[in-house]
């Protein structure tokens, strides 16, 4: 009897989604289905990517993208987001997919890049259902204020400070697009059970 196929990795591994279901059940399936739902926003992304669900570093981080993994970019989702609800997971996926898309199209992937700002604004009608207008660096402006150390040797009488500009989308909201831009009481969707270990 030929048992070699029992131990063949490729026999088991028909899709990343199947692997994710084996590891994380409904949460794994939802993550991959969310990827598929948003794929049309990001032309050129592969049909599927490796998606890891686990405890992310620093706890505060809801998702991570590693664009330089040797096989493909991979997305890591914090297991804690699944308890928050389906819409939250969707939002985190949209966010991580933007990092991947920027990386795969050779653009700057960071939240403070021009490319990030442009894409977040362009995609907001489809993702958030409304226009978003934000310009990099527009949320703070320089003002000249009296120098509290005026009078000390070598200190000028005034100094320049950056202050927030009211009524402008702050950088921290763009950096956490799109979930930070949902209305505060937007329904988060149903929680999904997700095993951590
Ligand atoms: Zn990010």
CSV table of C-alpha atoms and ligand atoms in Angstrom, one decimal:
chain,number,residue,atom,x,y,z
A,1,UNK,CA,0.0,0.0,0.0
A,2,UNK,CA,1.3,3.4,-1.0
A,3,UNK,CA,1.1,5.7,2.0
A,4,UNK,CA,3.4,8.4,0.8
A,5,UNK,CA,0.5,10.7,0.0
A,6,UNK,CA,-0.6,10.6,3.7
A,7,UNK,CA,2.5,12.6,4.4
A,8,UNK,CA,2.6,14.8,1.3
A,9,UNK,CA,2.3,18.4,2.3
A,10,UNK,CA,0.8,19.5,-1.1
A,11,UNK,CA,-2.0,16.9,-0.8
A,12,UNK,CA,-3.3,18.5,2.4
A,13,UNK,CA,-2.6,22.1,1.4
A,14,UNK,CA,-5.1,22.9,-1.2
A,15,UNK,CA,-5.8,26.5,-0.2
A,16,UNK,CA,-4.8,28.9,2.5
A,17,UNK,CA,-8.4,29.2,3.4
A,18,UNK,CA,-8.7,25.5,4.2
A,19,UNK,CA,-5.5,25.7,6.3
A,20,UNK,CA,-7.0,28.7,8.1
A,21,UNK,CA,-10.2,26.8,8.8
A,22,UNK,CA,-8.2,23.9,10.3
A,23,UNK,CA,-6.3,26.4,12.5
A,24,UNK,CA,-8.9,29.0,13.5
A,25,UNK,CA,-12.3,27.6,12.4
A,26,UNK,CA,-15.0,30.2,11.5
A,27,UNK,CA,-12.5,33.1,12.2
A,28,UNK,CA,-10.1,31.7,9.6
A,29,UNK,CA,-12.8,31.3,7.0
A,30,UNK,CA,-14.1,34.8,7.7
A,31,UNK,CA,-10.6,36.3,7.3
A,32,UNK,CA,-10.2,34.7,3.9
A,33,UNK,CA,-13.7,35.6,2.8
A,34,UNK,CA,-13.1,39.2,3.8
A,35,UNK,CA,-10.0,39.2,1.7
A,36,UNK,CA,-12.0,38.0,-1.2
A,37,UNK,CA,-14.7,40.5,-0.7
A,38,UNK,CA,-12.3,43.5,-0.8
A,39,UNK,CA,-10.1,42.1,-3.6
A,40,UNK,CA,-11.7,44.1,-6.3
A,41,UNK,CA,-10.5,47.3,-4.7
A,42,UNK,CA,-6.9,46.3,-5.2
A,43,UNK,CA,-6.2,45.3,-8.8
A,44,UNK,CA,-3.2,43.0,-9.0
A,45,UNK,CA,-3.4,41.3,-5.6
A,46,UNK,CA,-3.3,37.5,-5.8
A,47,UNK,CA,-6.5,35.5,-5.4
A,48,UNK,CA,-5.3,34.4,-1.9
A,49,UNK,CA,-2.6,35.3,0.6
A,50,UNK,CA,-1.3,33.6,3.7
A,51,UNK,CA,-3.3,35.1,6.6
A,52,UNK,CA,-2.0,34.3,10.1
A,53,UNK,CA,-4.2,34.9,13.2
A,54,UNK,CA,-2.5,35.3,16.5
A,55,UNK,CA,-1.4,37.5,19.3
A,56,UNK,CA,0.3,40.5,17.7
A,57,UNK,CA,3.2,42.3,19.3
A,58,UNK,CA,2.4,45.1,21.7
A,59,UNK,CA,-1.3,44.0,21.9
A,60,UNK,CA,-2.4,47.4,20.5
A,61,UNK,CA,-1.8,46.4,17.0
A,62,UNK,CA,-4.8,44.9,15.2
A,63,UNK,CA,-3.0,43.7,12.1
A,64,UNK,CA,0.4,43.6,10.5
A,65,UNK,CA,1.6,43.1,6.9
A,66,UNK,CA,4.9,41.6,6.1
A,67,UNK,CA,5.5,42.4,2.5
A,68,UNK,CA,8.8,40.8,2.1
A,69,UNK,CA,8.1,37.2,3.2
A,70,UNK,CA,9.8,35.0,0.6
A,71,UNK,CA,6.7,33.3,-0.7
A,72,UNK,CA,4.2,36.2,-0.8
A,73,UNK,CA,3.3,39.0,1.4
A,74,UNK,CA,1.5,37.7,4.4
A,75,UNK,CA,-1.1,39.4,6.6
A,76,UNK,CA,-1.3,38.8,10.4
A,77,UNK,CA,-4.5,39.6,12.3
A,78,UNK,CA,-4.8,39.9,16.0
A,79,UNK,CA,-7.0,37.2,17.4
A,80,UNK,CA,-8.6,39.8,19.7
A,81,UNK,CA,-10.4,41.6,16.8
A,82,UNK,CA,-12.7,38.7,16.1
A,83,UNK,CA,-14.5,39.2,19.4
A,84,UNK,CA,-15.2,42.8,18.4
A,85,UNK,CA,-17.3,41.9,15.4
A,86,UNK,CA,-17.3,41.1,11.7
A,87,UNK,CA,-17.2,44.7,10.6
A,88,UNK,CA,-14.1,45.4,12.6
A,89,UNK,CA,-12.4,42.4,11.0
A,90,UNK,CA,-13.4,43.6,7.6
A,91,UNK,CA,-12.0,47.1,8.3
A,92,UNK,CA,-8.7,45.6,9.6
A,93,UNK,CA,-8.5,43.5,6.4
A,94,UNK,CA,-9.1,46.5,4.2
A,95,UNK,CA,-6.3,48.3,6.0
A,96,UNK,CA,-3.8,45.4,5.7
A,97,UNK,CA,-4.7,44.8,2.1
A,98,UNK,CA,-3.8,48.4,1.3
A,99,UNK,CA,-0.4,47.9,2.8
A,100,UNK,CA,0.0,44.8,0.6
A,101,UNK,CA,-1.2,46.5,-2.5
A,102,UNK,CA,1.1,49.4,-2.0
A,103,UNK,CA,4.0,47.0,-1.5
A,104,UNK,CA,3.2,44.9,-4.5
A,105,UNK,CA,2.7,48.0,-6.8
A,106,UNK,CA,6.1,49.4,-5.7
A,107,UNK,CA,4.8,52.3,-3.7
A,108,UNK,CA,5.6,53.5,-0.2
A,109,UNK,CA,3.6,51.4,2.2
A,110,UNK,CA,3.8,53.6,5.4
A,111,UNK,CA,0.8,55.4,6.9
A,112,UNK,CA,2.6,58.7,6.5
A,113,UNK,CA,3.3,58.3,2.8
A,114,UNK,CA,1.7,60.3,0.0
A,115,UNK,CA,0.6,57.0,-1.6
A,116,UNK,CA,-1.2,55.9,1.6
A,117,UNK,CA,-3.1,59.2,1.8
A,118,UNK,CA,-4.1,59.1,-1.8
A,119,UNK,CA,-5.3,55.5,-1.7
A,120,UNK,CA,-7.3,56.0,1.5
A,121,UNK,CA,-9.1,59.0,0.1
A,122,UNK,CA,-9.7,57.3,-3.3
A,123,UNK,CA,-11.1,54.1,-1.7
A,124,UNK,CA,-13.2,55.8,1.1
A,125,UNK,CA,-16.4,56.1,-1.0
A,126,UNK,CA,-16.3,52.3,-1.6
A,127,UNK,CA,-15.3,51.4,1.9
A,128,UNK,CA,-16.8,54.0,4.2
A,129,UNK,CA,-19.7,55.1,1.9
A,130,UNK,CA,-18.5,58.7,1.9
A,131,UNK,CA,-15.8,61.0,0.5
A,132,UNK,CA,-12.7,61.6,2.5
A,133,UNK,CA,-10.5,64.5,1.9
A,134,UNK,CA,-7.2,64.5,3.7
A,135,UNK,CA,-3.8,65.9,2.8
A,136,UNK,CA,-0.6,64.7,4.3
A,137,UNK,CA,0.8,67.3,6.8
A,138,UNK,CA,-2.4,69.4,6.7
A,139,UNK,CA,-3.5,68.5,10.2
A,140,UNK,CA,-0.8,70.5,11.8
A,141,UNK,CA,0.6,74.0,11.1
A,142,UNK,CA,3.5,76.0,12.4
A,143,UNK,CA,2.9,79.0,14.6
A,144,UNK,CA,5.4,81.3,16.2
A,145,UNK,CA,5.0,81.6,20.0
A,146,UNK,CA,6.9,83.3,22.8
A,147,UNK,CA,9.8,81.3,23.9
A,148,UNK,CA,9.3,80.3,27.6
A,149,UNK,CA,13.1,80.3,27.9
A,150,UNK,CA,13.5,83.9,26.5
A,151,UNK,CA,16.1,85.7,28.5
A,152,UNK,CA,18.4,82.7,29.0
A,153,UNK,CA,21.7,82.9,27.1
A,154,UNK,CA,21.4,82.0,23.4
A,155,UNK,CA,17.6,81.8,23.5
A,156,UNK,CA,15.5,83.7,20.9
A,157,UNK,CA,12.5,85.6,22.0
A,158,UNK,CA,10.1,83.4,20.0
A,159,UNK,CA,10.1,79.8,18.7
A,160,UNK,CA,8.0,77.8,16.1
A,161,UNK,CA,5.6,75.2,17.3
A,162,UNK,CA,3.4,72.7,15.5
A,163,UNK,CA,-0.2,73.0,16.5
A,164,UNK,CA,-3.3,70.9,15.4
A,165,UNK,CA,-5.5,72.5,12.8
A,166,UNK,CA,-9.2,72.2,13.7
A,167,UNK,CA,-11.7,70.5,11.4
A,168,UNK,CA,-9.0,68.6,9.5
A,169,UNK,CA,-8.8,64.8,9.5
A,170,UNK,CA,-5.9,64.1,11.8
A,171,UNK,CA,-3.0,61.9,10.8
A,172,UNK,CA,-3.8,59.3,13.4
A,173,UNK,CA,-7.2,58.8,11.8
A,174,UNK,CA,-5.6,58.2,8.3
A,175,UNK,CA,-3.0,55.9,9.9
A,176,UNK,CA,-5.8,53.7,11.2
A,177,UNK,CA,-8.1,54.0,8.1
A,178,UNK,CA,-10.8,52.9,7.7
A,179,UNK,CA,-11.9,51.8,11.2
A,180,UNK,CA,-11.1,55.1,12.9
A,181,UNK,CA,-13.4,56.9,10.5
A,182,UNK,CA,-16.5,54.9,11.2
A,183,UNK,CA,-19.1,56.8,13.2
A,184,UNK,CA,-18.6,56.1,17.0
A,185,UNK,CA,-21.8,54.1,17.3
A,186,UNK,CA,-21.6,52.2,14.0
A,187,UNK,CA,-22.6,48.5,14.6
A,188,UNK,CA,-19.4,46.4,14.9
A,189,UNK,CA,-21.1,43.3,13.6
A,190,UNK,CA,-21.4,39.9,15.2
A,191,UNK,CA,-18.5,38.5,17.2
A,192,UNK,CA,-16.8,35.4,15.8
A,193,UNK,CA,-15.2,32.8,18.1
A,194,UNK,CA,-11.4,32.6,17.5
A,195,UNK,CA,-9.1,30.2,19.4
A,196,UNK,CA,-5.9,31.9,20.5
A,197,UNK,CA,-3.9,28.8,21.2
B,1,LIG,ZN1,-1.1,49.8,9.0
